[in-house]
Amino acid sequence: MSIRIKMLLSFTSMLVISLLFILLTASLYTIAATGDLQSFRDIYKVHYQINPLTEQGESIFQEMKFLAKNDPDDLQNKALLREYDMKLRAEKSGLYVRRENSQIFESLTFNQPELKQALPAYDLNNYQIRSTFNIGERFYAYAKFDFQYSDGERGSIFVIRERSPFAELTRKLLPVMSFLLIGVLIIANLLLFRWITRSFIQPLNQLRSSAEHIKDGNLSFKLQLNSNDEVGQLSEAFESMLNQLQRSYALRQQDEANRKELISNISHDLRTPITNIKGYIEGIRDGVANTPEKMESYVNIIHSKAVSMDKLVDELFLYSKLDLNQEPFLFKTVDLADFLEDSIEELRYDLEDKGVALEWNNQVSAPAMATVDPEKLKRTVVNVVDNALKYMENEHKRFKISLQADEKWITMAFKDNGRGIPEEALPYIFERFYRAEQSRNSSTGGSGLGLTIARQIIDGHAGFIWAESQPNDGTSIYIKLKRLNEERD
């Protein structure tokens, strides 16, 4: 059975049931209004016996009830009673206070001479504090509390609200309202059926068309959604799937471009040292290195190129293992101040040979303990330093390492005075294969994986790494790690 037929049957059933319900309700209202069945009127009264007042009126009643229990004589203060009555008028209610057989206060809201006689007798046990009463054709609901004044005389407070059972109005308007409701229901159901049908058919046709686009490999389209029902939710899920497919396709394209760039970069960086090695080996074979000094120079150059190739392959291998989460972390608890001092000692001589002045600024007095993998964290420091050295072209080269800490985090900062990084390149320097300087030469060459590996390692430590830079003003790399606070007894 098609959705259209199902919807037609369901709405026809709803129309018939609605009409029967309207007729039944109208009959019940007629019986309750004319008094032919007293129990329905009793139900009406019970409702107002349980809920005689508005929420605000009930709050005022509870406040006066508290006053009657604790300071009953205050309820003879007419100024105070008028104040309460003014509050009750806003709720279309009124106040009545009595003492024995005399009246203390009656709200002008009532204007009902027979009110005193209609009120219930004293009940100091307050078994029933909410009820209703009639005065002629007028219907009232009230909340009351009986108490004793300080001299022992009985008193009562009543918060009264007039209610209307609207029986006469219902009796007069019932035929017109019945026909009106029937007409409105028929028209509403027809319009609703048309609207619901269109809400089903149009989105489903659009989903079918979209599925055909995807089947043909076309992902560059948008779904126009304007429904919040189940079909709309299906459309939203379909659009979410489409967006995910688009992102996956874009990521695959980017990965393919990165792969090609990586192959190109690795090929270039391997071809250069291999060509040099071949050239020097041919020189040795042809007898060009005919002295011990030349032979030693050729061998040293070949060794240097081989080391460069080995470093490149190692960097690529480590990146691949980190990217696949196949590189284990061996965590230890270390003092990062001691760790950086040891690292600086290892770097100092190499930096001095390259004419770089190294500055160490430890701003932490207490031990800066953290759980880290020392070897991988040292690899991160080396990668950050190597990356900085590539772009330091100043005559007076300076590199500063500092350490700061608060109660939760430890921050290591590495600042150089190199050329800096352009603002448009700064957000991408930690992405794989990205190089702010696209030219490839002996000083700035490389696969562009150094800072990416650094980020992968810091991510493995649940830390943060970021860069700040200004062109011609150097670059700062920051590493933030969770501080390990020792428990104290």
Tab-separated table of C-alpha atoms in Angstrom:
chain	number	residue	atom	x	y	z
A	1	MET	CA	0.000	0.000	0.000
A	2	SER	CA	1.391	3.378	-0.977
A	3	ILE	CA	2.098	6.130	1.513
A	4	ARG	CA	-0.605	8.296	-0.099
A	5	ILE	CA	-3.307	5.622	0.504
A	6	LYS	CA	-2.110	5.027	4.052
A	7	MET	CA	-2.237	8.749	4.796
A	8	LEU	CA	-5.715	9.012	3.278
A	9	LEU	CA	-7.049	6.171	5.425
A	10	SER	CA	-5.396	7.465	8.578
A	11	PHE	CA	-6.777	10.975	8.207
A	12	THR	CA	-10.249	9.694	7.319
A	13	SER	CA	-10.241	7.646	10.514
A	14	MET	CA	-9.048	10.647	12.480
A	15	LEU	CA	-11.880	12.763	11.010
A	16	VAL	CA	-14.571	10.229	11.979
A	17	ILE	CA	-13.209	9.815	15.493
A	18	SER	CA	-12.923	13.588	15.921
A	19	LEU	CA	-16.555	14.097	14.883
A	20	LEU	CA	-17.770	11.420	17.304
A	21	PHE	CA	-15.709	12.975	20.068
A	22	ILE	CA	-17.147	16.438	19.373
A	23	LEU	CA	-20.710	15.111	19.500
A	24	LEU	CA	-20.056	13.225	22.727
A	25	THR	CA	-18.425	16.282	24.341
A	26	ALA	CA	-21.320	18.508	23.303
A	27	SER	CA	-23.789	16.064	24.854
A	28	LEU	CA	-21.868	15.976	28.115
A	29	TYR	CA	-21.725	19.801	28.284
A	30	THR	CA	-25.491	19.981	27.716
A	31	ILE	CA	-26.198	17.483	30.495
A	32	ALA	CA	-23.855	19.254	32.907
A	33	ALA	CA	-25.303	22.692	32.111
A	34	THR	CA	-29.001	21.747	32.395
A	35	GLY	CA	-28.512	19.683	35.517
A	36	ASP	CA	-30.006	16.531	34.025
A	37	LEU	CA	-27.085	14.587	35.447
A	38	GLN	CA	-25.937	16.049	38.737
A	39	SER	CA	-22.705	14.054	38.881
A	40	PHE	CA	-21.165	16.106	36.070
A	41	ARG	CA	-21.830	19.319	37.976
A	42	ASP	CA	-20.236	17.676	41.017
A	43	ILE	CA	-17.119	17.006	38.955
A	44	TYR	CA	-17.037	20.695	38.028
A	45	LYS	CA	-17.275	21.668	41.703
A	46	VAL	CA	-14.611	19.173	42.795
A	47	HIS	CA	-12.155	20.760	40.374
A	48	TYR	CA	-12.514	24.169	42.015
A	49	GLN	CA	-12.476	22.659	45.506
A	50	ILE	CA	-9.021	21.334	44.755
A	51	ASN	CA	-7.738	24.405	42.895
A	52	PRO	CA	-9.789	27.410	44.047
A	53	LEU	CA	-7.111	30.086	43.542
A	54	THR	CA	-4.453	31.125	41.101
A	55	GLU	CA	-0.836	30.394	41.895
A	56	GLN	CA	-0.218	33.970	43.098
A	57	GLY	CA	-3.468	33.985	45.081
A	58	GLU	CA	-2.435	30.726	46.752
A	59	SER	CA	0.920	32.284	47.675
A	60	ILE	CA	-0.839	35.277	49.320
A	61	PHE	CA	-3.169	32.905	51.174
A	62	GLN	CA	-0.217	30.903	52.528
A	63	GLU	CA	1.412	34.137	53.693
A	64	MET	CA	-1.734	35.173	55.616
A	65	LYS	CA	-2.089	31.648	56.987
A	66	PHE	CA	1.418	31.899	58.404
A	67	LEU	CA	0.541	35.266	59.915
A	68	ALA	CA	-2.611	33.779	61.514
A	69	LYS	CA	-0.540	31.062	63.153
A	70	ASN	CA	2.168	33.346	64.505
A	71	ASP	CA	0.723	36.885	64.902
A	72	PRO	CA	-3.091	36.531	64.705
A	73	ASP	CA	-3.788	39.991	66.148
A	74	ASP	CA	-2.135	41.558	63.091
A	75	LEU	CA	-5.135	40.367	61.113
A	76	GLN	CA	-7.200	43.080	62.806
A	77	ASN	CA	-5.013	45.756	61.218
A	78	LYS	CA	-7.231	47.076	58.426
A	79	ALA	CA	-4.359	48.870	56.704
A	80	LEU	CA	-2.503	45.577	56.412
A	81	LEU	CA	-5.664	43.800	55.257
A	82	ARG	CA	-6.269	46.435	52.592
A	83	GLU	CA	-2.710	45.881	51.376
A	84	TYR	CA	-3.345	42.145	51.035
A	85	ASP	CA	-6.667	42.852	49.342
A	86	MET	CA	-4.985	45.056	46.751
A	87	LYS	CA	-2.654	42.213	45.884
A	88	LEU	CA	-5.579	39.818	45.569
A	89	ARG	CA	-7.521	42.171	43.297
A	90	ALA	CA	-4.792	41.726	40.686
A	91	GLU	CA	-5.680	38.010	40.773
A	92	LYS	CA	-9.439	38.751	40.521
A	93	SER	CA	-9.871	37.551	44.109
A	94	GLY	CA	-10.966	39.181	47.361
A	95	LEU	CA	-10.327	38.997	51.097
A	96	TYR	CA	-12.820	38.428	53.915
A	97	VAL	CA	-11.798	38.373	57.621
A	98	ARG	CA	-14.163	37.709	60.536
A	99	ARG	CA	-13.972	37.556	64.345
A	100	GLU	CA	-16.595	35.446	66.080
A	101	ASN	CA	-19.904	36.770	64.664
A	102	SER	CA	-18.580	40.111	63.496
A	103	GLN	CA	-16.927	41.151	60.288
A	104	ILE	CA	-13.388	42.587	60.444
A	105	PHE	CA	-12.815	43.167	56.727
A	106	GLU	CA	-14.665	42.540	53.461
A	107	SER	CA	-13.205	43.271	50.037
A	108	LEU	CA	-15.088	45.661	47.798
A	109	THR	CA	-14.555	43.077	45.066
A	110	PHE	CA	-17.533	41.020	46.220
A	111	ASN	CA	-20.423	43.522	46.586
A	112	GLN	CA	-22.491	40.598	47.851
A	113	PRO	CA	-24.795	41.236	50.893
A	114	GLU	CA	-25.428	37.508	51.414
A	115	LEU	CA	-21.745	36.645	51.574
A	116	LYS	CA	-21.594	36.377	55.388
A	117	GLN	CA	-24.434	33.856	55.529
A	118	ALA	CA	-22.950	31.743	52.722
A	119	LEU	CA	-19.600	31.242	54.456
A	120	PRO	CA	-19.029	27.971	56.369
A	121	ALA	CA	-18.963	27.747	60.161
A	122	TYR	CA	-15.782	27.781	62.243
A	123	ASP	CA	-13.598	24.699	62.121
A	124	LEU	CA	-10.491	25.238	64.220
A	125	ASN	CA	-9.190	21.833	63.155
A	126	ASN	CA	-9.223	23.113	59.566
A	127	TYR	CA	-10.228	19.784	58.094
A	128	GLN	CA	-11.407	21.445	54.897
A	129	ILE	CA	-9.715	24.668	53.968
A	130	ARG	CA	-10.732	24.743	50.290
A	131	SER	CA	-14.232	24.463	48.868
A	132	THR	CA	-16.955	26.222	46.873
A	133	PHE	CA	-20.369	27.835	47.518
A	134	ASN	CA	-23.194	29.419	45.542
A	135	ILE	CA	-25.095	32.642	46.135
A	136	GLY	CA	-28.004	32.536	43.761
A	137	GLU	CA	-26.621	32.012	40.264
A	138	ARG	CA	-23.157	33.153	41.278
A	139	PHE	CA	-20.488	30.545	41.949
A	140	TYR	CA	-17.476	31.056	44.255
A	141	ALA	CA	-14.366	29.072	45.175
A	142	TYR	CA	-12.381	29.854	48.329
A	143	ALA	CA	-9.473	28.970	50.584
A	144	LYS	CA	-9.971	29.621	54.313
A	145	PHE	CA	-8.134	29.206	57.589
A	146	ASP	CA	-9.683	29.313	61.073
A	147	PHE	CA	-7.605	30.425	64.067
A	148	GLN	CA	-7.820	32.026	67.517
A	149	TYR	CA	-6.869	35.556	68.422
A	150	SER	CA	-4.694	36.135	71.465
A	151	ASP	CA	-7.796	36.697	73.652
A	152	GLY	CA	-9.169	33.282	72.685
A	153	GLU	CA	-11.885	34.445	70.274
A	154	ARG	CA	-12.184	32.627	66.969
A	155	GLY	CA	-11.300	34.180	63.668
A	156	SER	CA	-11.170	33.253	59.984
A	157	ILE	CA	-9.491	34.478	56.842
A	158	PHE	CA	-11.056	33.783	53.445
A	159	VAL	CA	-9.443	34.294	50.048
A	160	ILE	CA	-12.387	34.079	47.659
A	161	ARG	CA	-12.536	34.066	43.877
A	162	GLU	CA	-15.700	34.138	41.811
A	163	ARG	CA	-15.964	31.461	39.153
A	164	SER	CA	-18.435	31.125	36.279
A	165	PRO	CA	-19.619	27.713	35.079
A	166	PHE	CA	-20.672	29.410	31.795
A	167	ALA	CA	-23.590	26.980	31.485
A	168	GLU	CA	-25.938	29.491	29.867
A	169	LEU	CA	-23.327	30.583	27.358
A	170	THR	CA	-22.608	26.984	26.448
A	171	ARG	CA	-26.314	26.225	26.030
A	172	LYS	CA	-26.856	29.164	23.665
A	173	LEU	CA	-23.764	28.767	21.550
A	174	LEU	CA	-23.531	24.966	21.472
A	175	PRO	CA	-25.362	24.389	18.128
A	176	VAL	CA	-23.409	27.132	16.340
A	177	MET	CA	-20.132	25.986	17.867
A	178	SER	CA	-20.806	22.358	16.927
A	179	PHE	CA	-21.404	23.127	13.236
A	180	LEU	CA	-18.461	25.534	13.231
A	181	LEU	CA	-16.155	22.962	14.754
A	182	ILE	CA	-17.290	20.287	12.292
A	183	GLY	CA	-16.661	22.609	9.354
A	184	VAL	CA	-13.260	23.661	10.693
A	185	LEU	CA	-12.279	20.037	11.287
A	186	ILE	CA	-13.237	18.984	7.740
A	187	ILE	CA	-11.359	21.872	6.119
A	188	ALA	CA	-8.372	21.475	8.452
A	189	ASN	CA	-8.128	17.764	7.756
A	190	LEU	CA	-8.266	18.273	3.990
A	191	LEU	CA	-5.560	20.932	4.159
A	192	LEU	CA	-3.527	18.811	6.536
A	193	PHE	CA	-3.783	15.809	4.233
A	194	ARG	CA	-2.594	17.860	1.271
A	195	TRP	CA	0.246	19.385	3.270
A	196	ILE	CA	1.413	16.093	4.751
A	197	THR	CA	1.274	14.379	1.371
A	198	ARG	CA	3.419	17.065	-0.185
A	199	SER	CA	5.741	16.872	2.799
A	200	PHE	CA	6.259	13.173	2.077
A	201	ILE	CA	6.337	13.031	-1.722
A	202	GLN	CA	8.504	16.069	-2.472
A	203	PRO	CA	11.367	15.218	-0.065
A	204	LEU	CA	11.318	11.556	-1.139
A	205	ASN	CA	11.583	12.547	-4.786
A	206	GLN	CA	14.441	14.860	-3.904
A	207	LEU	CA	16.198	12.086	-1.970
A	208	ARG	CA	15.780	9.720	-4.927
A	209	SER	CA	17.247	12.318	-7.284
A	210	SER	CA	20.134	12.931	-4.871
A	211	ALA	CA	20.865	9.206	-4.655
A	212	GLU	CA	21.085	9.091	-8.443
A	213	HIS	CA	23.547	12.015	-8.399
A	214	ILE	CA	25.732	10.160	-5.887
A	215	LYS	CA	25.515	6.977	-7.982
A	216	ASP	CA	26.797	8.986	-10.974
A	217	GLY	CA	29.690	10.333	-8.884
A	218	ASN	CA	28.336	13.870	-8.592
A	219	LEU	CA	28.739	15.163	-5.019
A	220	SER	CA	28.581	18.899	-5.786
A	221	PHE	CA	24.919	19.519	-5.015
A	222	LYS	CA	22.858	20.679	-2.045
A	223	LEU	CA	19.639	19.409	-0.552
A	224	GLN	CA	16.966	22.078	0.013
A	225	LEU	CA	15.334	21.034	3.292
A	226	ASN	CA	12.219	22.662	4.724
A	227	SER	CA	10.682	19.894	6.830
A	228	ASN	CA	11.025	18.984	10.496
A	229	ASP	CA	9.136	15.689	10.505
A	230	GLU	CA	10.482	12.139	10.110
A	231	VAL	CA	11.087	12.660	6.405
A	232	GLY	CA	12.904	15.870	7.255
A	233	GLN	CA	15.061	13.974	9.736
A	234	LEU	CA	15.803	11.411	7.037
A	235	SER	CA	16.738	14.249	4.693
A	236	GLU	CA	19.021	15.743	7.346
A	237	ALA	CA	20.692	12.366	7.836
A	238	PHE	CA	21.073	12.066	4.058
A	239	GLU	CA	22.586	15.536	3.843
A	240	SER	CA	24.936	14.699	6.718
A	241	MET	CA	26.014	11.586	4.812
A	242	LEU	CA	26.504	13.686	1.678
A	243	ASN	CA	28.624	16.210	3.577
A	244	GLN	CA	30.686	13.386	5.019
A	245	LEU	CA	31.169	11.945	1.546
A	246	GLN	CA	32.223	15.361	0.271
A	247	ARG	CA	34.692	15.753	3.138
A	248	SER	CA	36.005	12.232	2.616
A	249	TYR	CA	36.418	12.884	-1.096
A	250	ALA	CA	38.178	16.185	-0.453
A	251	LEU	CA	40.412	14.502	2.137
A	252	ARG	CA	41.212	11.711	-0.271
A	253	GLN	CA	42.115	14.276	-2.937
A	254	GLN	CA	44.284	16.125	-0.419
A	255	ASP	CA	45.927	12.882	0.703
A	256	GLU	CA	46.614	12.007	-2.901
A	257	ALA	CA	48.168	15.421	-3.489
A	258	ASN	CA	50.200	15.076	-0.278
A	259	ARG	CA	51.329	11.612	-1.298
A	260	LYS	CA	52.476	12.891	-4.674
A	261	GLU	CA	54.230	15.823	-3.008
A	262	LEU	CA	55.893	13.479	-0.516
A	263	ILE	CA	57.107	11.195	-3.271
A	264	SER	CA	58.400	14.215	-5.178
A	265	ASN	CA	60.139	15.633	-2.102
A	266	ILE	CA	61.644	12.322	-1.042
A	267	SER	CA	62.752	11.597	-4.609
A	268	HIS	CA	64.436	14.991	-4.825
A	269	ASP	CA	66.077	14.723	-1.422
A	270	LEU	CA	67.305	11.189	-2.123
A	271	ARG	CA	68.405	11.863	-5.679
A	272	THR	CA	70.722	14.698	-4.678
A	273	PRO	CA	72.872	12.779	-2.165
A	274	ILE	CA	72.785	9.629	-4.312
A	275	THR	CA	74.062	11.645	-7.292
A	276	ASN	CA	76.812	13.119	-5.108
A	277	ILE	CA	77.749	9.716	-3.734
A	278	LYS	CA	77.891	8.276	-7.262
A	279	GLY	CA	80.056	11.174	-8.388
A	280	TYR	CA	82.580	10.815	-5.570
A	281	ILE	CA	82.693	7.014	-5.943
A	282	GLU	CA	83.379	7.424	-9.667
A	283	GLY	CA	86.097	9.902	-8.745
A	284	ILE	CA	87.664	7.325	-6.449
A	285	ARG	CA	87.298	4.587	-9.079
A	286	ASP	CA	88.820	6.799	-11.795
A	287	GLY	CA	91.752	7.657	-9.563
A	288	VAL	CA	90.857	11.307	-9.050
A	289	ALA	CA	91.360	10.871	-5.298
A	290	ASN	CA	95.043	10.105	-5.796
A	291	THR	CA	96.273	11.377	-2.448
A	292	PRO	CA	95.413	10.286	1.090
A	293	GLU	CA	93.989	13.744	1.809
A	294	LYS	CA	91.638	13.644	-1.204
A	295	MET	CA	90.633	10.093	-0.416
A	296	GLU	CA	89.752	11.060	3.167
A	297	SER	CA	87.787	14.088	1.936
A	298	TYR	CA	85.832	11.967	-0.572
A	299	VAL	CA	85.058	9.311	2.029
A	300	ASN	CA	83.886	11.948	4.548
A	301	ILE	CA	81.584	13.515	1.970
A	302	ILE	CA	80.135	10.112	1.036
A	303	HIS	CA	79.593	9.346	4.722
A	304	SER	CA	77.882	12.718	5.276
A	305	LYS	CA	75.505	12.146	2.365
A	306	ALA	CA	74.717	8.639	3.602
A	307	VAL	CA	73.943	10.001	7.074
A	308	SER	CA	71.637	12.612	5.526
A	309	MET	CA	69.799	9.895	3.606
A	310	ASP	CA	69.512	7.731	6.708
A	311	LYS	CA	68.082	10.651	8.679
A	312	LEU	CA	65.504	11.319	5.968
A	313	VAL	CA	64.387	7.688	5.881
A	314	ASP	CA	64.231	7.531	9.674
A	315	GLU	CA	62.100	10.677	9.800
A	316	LEU	CA	59.674	9.271	7.236
A	317	PHE	CA	59.482	5.926	9.069
A	318	LEU	CA	58.790	7.585	12.435
A	319	TYR	CA	56.099	9.817	10.924
A	320	SER	CA	54.397	6.813	9.374
A	321	LYS	CA	54.392	4.835	12.655
A	322	LEU	CA	53.076	7.816	14.635
A	323	ASP	CA	50.393	8.467	12.048
A	324	LEU	CA	49.228	4.835	12.298
A	325	ASN	CA	49.444	4.819	16.129
A	326	GLN	CA	52.004	2.018	15.936
A	327	GLU	CA	54.780	3.793	17.822
A	328	PRO	CA	54.710	2.944	21.563
A	329	PHE	CA	55.289	5.666	24.169
A	330	LEU	CA	57.472	4.788	27.158
A	331	PHE	CA	56.318	7.281	29.772
A	332	LYS	CA	58.383	8.263	32.774
A	333	THR	CA	58.074	10.928	35.446
A	334	VAL	CA	60.802	13.530	34.890
A	335	ASP	CA	61.621	17.066	35.926
A	336	LEU	CA	61.316	19.100	32.731
A	337	ALA	CA	63.809	21.656	33.989
A	338	ASP	CA	66.480	18.940	34.305
A	339	PHE	CA	65.350	17.465	30.979
A	340	LEU	CA	65.805	20.783	29.161
A	341	GLU	CA	69.171	21.424	30.826
A	342	ASP	CA	70.422	18.027	29.603
A	343	SER	CA	69.039	18.704	26.126
A	344	ILE	CA	70.663	22.126	26.038
A	345	GLU	CA	74.036	20.635	26.948
A	346	GLU	CA	73.744	18.245	24.009
A	347	LEU	CA	72.718	21.051	21.644
A	348	ARG	CA	75.085	23.741	22.883
A	349	TYR	CA	78.235	22.702	21.021
A	350	ASP	CA	76.438	22.096	17.735
A	351	LEU	CA	74.735	25.505	17.985
A	352	GLU	CA	77.988	27.255	18.868
A	353	ASP	CA	79.674	25.681	15.835
A	354	LYS	CA	76.937	27.250	13.710
A	355	GLY	CA	77.398	30.640	15.365
A	356	VAL	CA	74.166	30.563	17.359
A	357	ALA	CA	74.111	32.104	20.855
A	358	LEU	CA	72.011	29.903	23.127
A	359	GLU	CA	70.132	31.372	26.120
A	360	TRP	CA	68.440	29.294	28.858
A	361	ASN	CA	65.817	30.958	31.069
A	362	ASN	CA	64.347	28.758	33.814
A	363	GLN	CA	61.479	30.631	35.504
A	364	VAL	CA	60.382	27.682	37.650
A	365	SER	CA	61.694	27.407	41.206
A	366	ALA	CA	59.960	24.177	42.286
A	367	PRO	CA	60.375	20.866	40.420
A	368	ALA	CA	58.385	20.860	37.170
A	369	MET	CA	57.362	17.203	37.133
A	370	ALA	CA	55.578	15.665	34.173
A	371	THR	CA	54.885	12.217	32.752
A	372	VAL	CA	56.644	12.064	29.362
A	373	ASP	CA	58.509	9.812	26.964
A	374	PRO	CA	62.004	11.371	27.284
A	375	GLU	CA	63.323	10.064	23.968
A	376	LYS	CA	60.360	11.260	21.944
A	377	LEU	CA	60.209	14.593	23.765
A	378	LYS	CA	63.920	15.045	22.992
A	379	ARG	CA	63.123	14.277	19.348
A	380	THR	CA	60.527	17.053	19.480
A	381	VAL	CA	63.063	19.535	20.873
A	382	VAL	CA	65.607	18.570	18.204
A	383	ASN	CA	63.035	18.957	15.425
A	384	VAL	CA	62.010	22.404	16.712
A	385	VAL	CA	65.657	23.511	16.932
A	386	ASP	CA	66.534	22.103	13.494
A	387	ASN	CA	63.540	23.850	11.952
A	388	ALA	CA	64.616	27.149	13.510
A	389	LEU	CA	68.209	26.800	12.277
A	390	LYS	CA	67.049	26.435	8.660
A	391	TYR	CA	65.675	29.973	8.603
A	392	MET	CA	68.173	31.859	10.792
A	393	GLU	CA	70.067	34.098	8.367
A	394	ASN	CA	70.986	36.966	10.735
A	395	GLU	CA	74.582	37.838	11.348
A	396	HIS	CA	74.057	37.486	15.113
A	397	LYS	CA	71.992	34.364	15.553
A	398	ARG	CA	70.235	33.853	18.885
A	399	PHE	CA	68.097	31.029	20.211
A	400	LYS	CA	66.308	31.194	23.554
A	401	ILE	CA	64.773	28.324	25.506
A	402	SER	CA	62.590	29.156	28.530
A	403	LEU	CA	60.454	27.235	30.995
A	404	GLN	CA	57.344	28.441	32.820
A	405	ALA	CA	54.776	26.626	34.964
A	406	ASP	CA	51.580	27.118	36.904
A	407	GLU	CA	49.608	24.705	39.065
A	408	LYS	CA	48.263	22.686	36.123
A	409	TRP	CA	50.545	23.210	33.119
A	410	ILE	CA	54.224	23.450	32.195
A	411	THR	CA	55.117	25.557	29.165
A	412	MET	CA	58.364	25.303	27.196
A	413	ALA	CA	59.138	28.129	24.776
A	414	PHE	CA	61.690	28.068	21.918
A	415	LYS	CA	62.360	31.469	20.336
A	416	ASP	CA	64.698	32.326	17.454
A	417	ASN	CA	65.541	35.582	15.731
A	418	GLY	CA	65.220	34.262	12.212
A	419	ARG	CA	63.198	35.589	9.300
A	420	GLY	CA	59.861	34.596	10.856
A	421	ILE	CA	56.880	32.937	9.249
A	422	PRO	CA	54.352	34.758	7.037
A	423	GLU	CA	50.977	35.233	8.689
A	424	GLU	CA	49.153	33.275	5.993
A	425	ALA	CA	51.475	30.275	6.491
A	426	LEU	CA	51.423	30.206	10.295
A	427	PRO	CA	48.238	28.082	10.704
A	428	TYR	CA	49.669	25.329	8.469
A	429	ILE	CA	53.251	24.797	9.659
A	430	PHE	CA	52.289	21.734	11.740
A	431	GLU	CA	50.474	20.062	8.857
A	432	ARG	CA	52.146	17.159	7.152
A	433	PHE	CA	54.445	17.960	4.216
A	434	TYR	CA	53.849	21.711	4.587
A	435	ARG	CA	56.824	24.000	4.067
A	436	ALA	CA	56.493	27.760	4.341
A	437	GLU	CA	59.574	28.105	2.106
A	438	GLN	CA	58.749	26.176	-1.076
A	439	SER	CA	62.214	26.438	-2.608
A	440	ARG	CA	64.369	23.372	-1.953
A	441	ASN	CA	68.055	23.930	-1.339
A	442	SER	CA	70.716	22.583	0.938
A	443	SER	CA	69.781	24.817	3.830
A	444	THR	CA	66.009	24.682	3.821
A	445	GLY	CA	65.384	21.333	2.153
A	446	GLY	CA	63.660	18.444	3.839
A	447	SER	CA	60.422	16.547	3.660
A	448	GLY	CA	58.474	19.039	5.774
A	449	LEU	CA	57.778	16.419	8.452
A	450	GLY	CA	59.805	17.846	11.359
A	451	LEU	CA	57.099	19.967	12.990
A	452	THR	CA	54.415	17.443	12.048
A	453	ILE	CA	56.295	14.757	13.980
A	454	ALA	CA	56.665	17.203	16.872
A	455	ARG	CA	52.906	17.752	16.921
A	456	GLN	CA	52.210	14.014	16.772
A	457	ILE	CA	54.487	13.413	19.751
A	458	ILE	CA	52.949	16.212	21.811
A	459	ASP	CA	49.457	14.951	20.938
A	460	GLY	CA	50.558	11.571	22.266
A	461	HIS	CA	51.390	13.344	25.555
A	462	ALA	CA	47.900	14.971	25.653
A	463	GLY	CA	49.635	18.344	25.388
A	464	PHE	CA	49.532	21.365	23.089
A	465	ILE	CA	51.990	22.849	20.592
A	466	TRP	CA	51.584	26.122	18.715
A	467	ALA	CA	53.610	28.864	17.075
A	468	GLU	CA	53.701	32.642	17.173
A	469	SER	CA	55.687	34.651	14.660
A	470	GLN	CA	56.184	38.016	13.075
A	471	PRO	CA	58.028	38.438	9.763
A	472	ASN	CA	61.625	39.563	10.336
A	473	ASP	CA	61.124	39.241	14.109
A	474	GLY	CA	61.678	35.528	14.652
A	475	THR	CA	59.430	32.659	15.599
A	476	SER	CA	58.370	31.214	18.962
A	477	ILE	CA	57.275	27.595	19.351
A	478	TYR	CA	55.388	26.778	22.571
A	479	ILE	CA	54.871	23.313	24.076
A	480	LYS	CA	52.434	22.905	26.977
A	481	LEU	CA	52.320	19.688	29.021
A	482	LYS	CA	50.235	18.625	32.020
A	483	ARG	CA	52.020	19.209	35.302
A	484	LEU	CA	52.219	16.290	37.731
A	485	ASN	CA	51.451	17.592	41.251
A	486	GLU	CA	52.891	15.448	44.029
A	487	GLU	CA	50.411	14.438	46.743
A	488	ARG	CA	51.090	15.896	50.119
A	489	ASP	CA	49.924	14.396	53.424
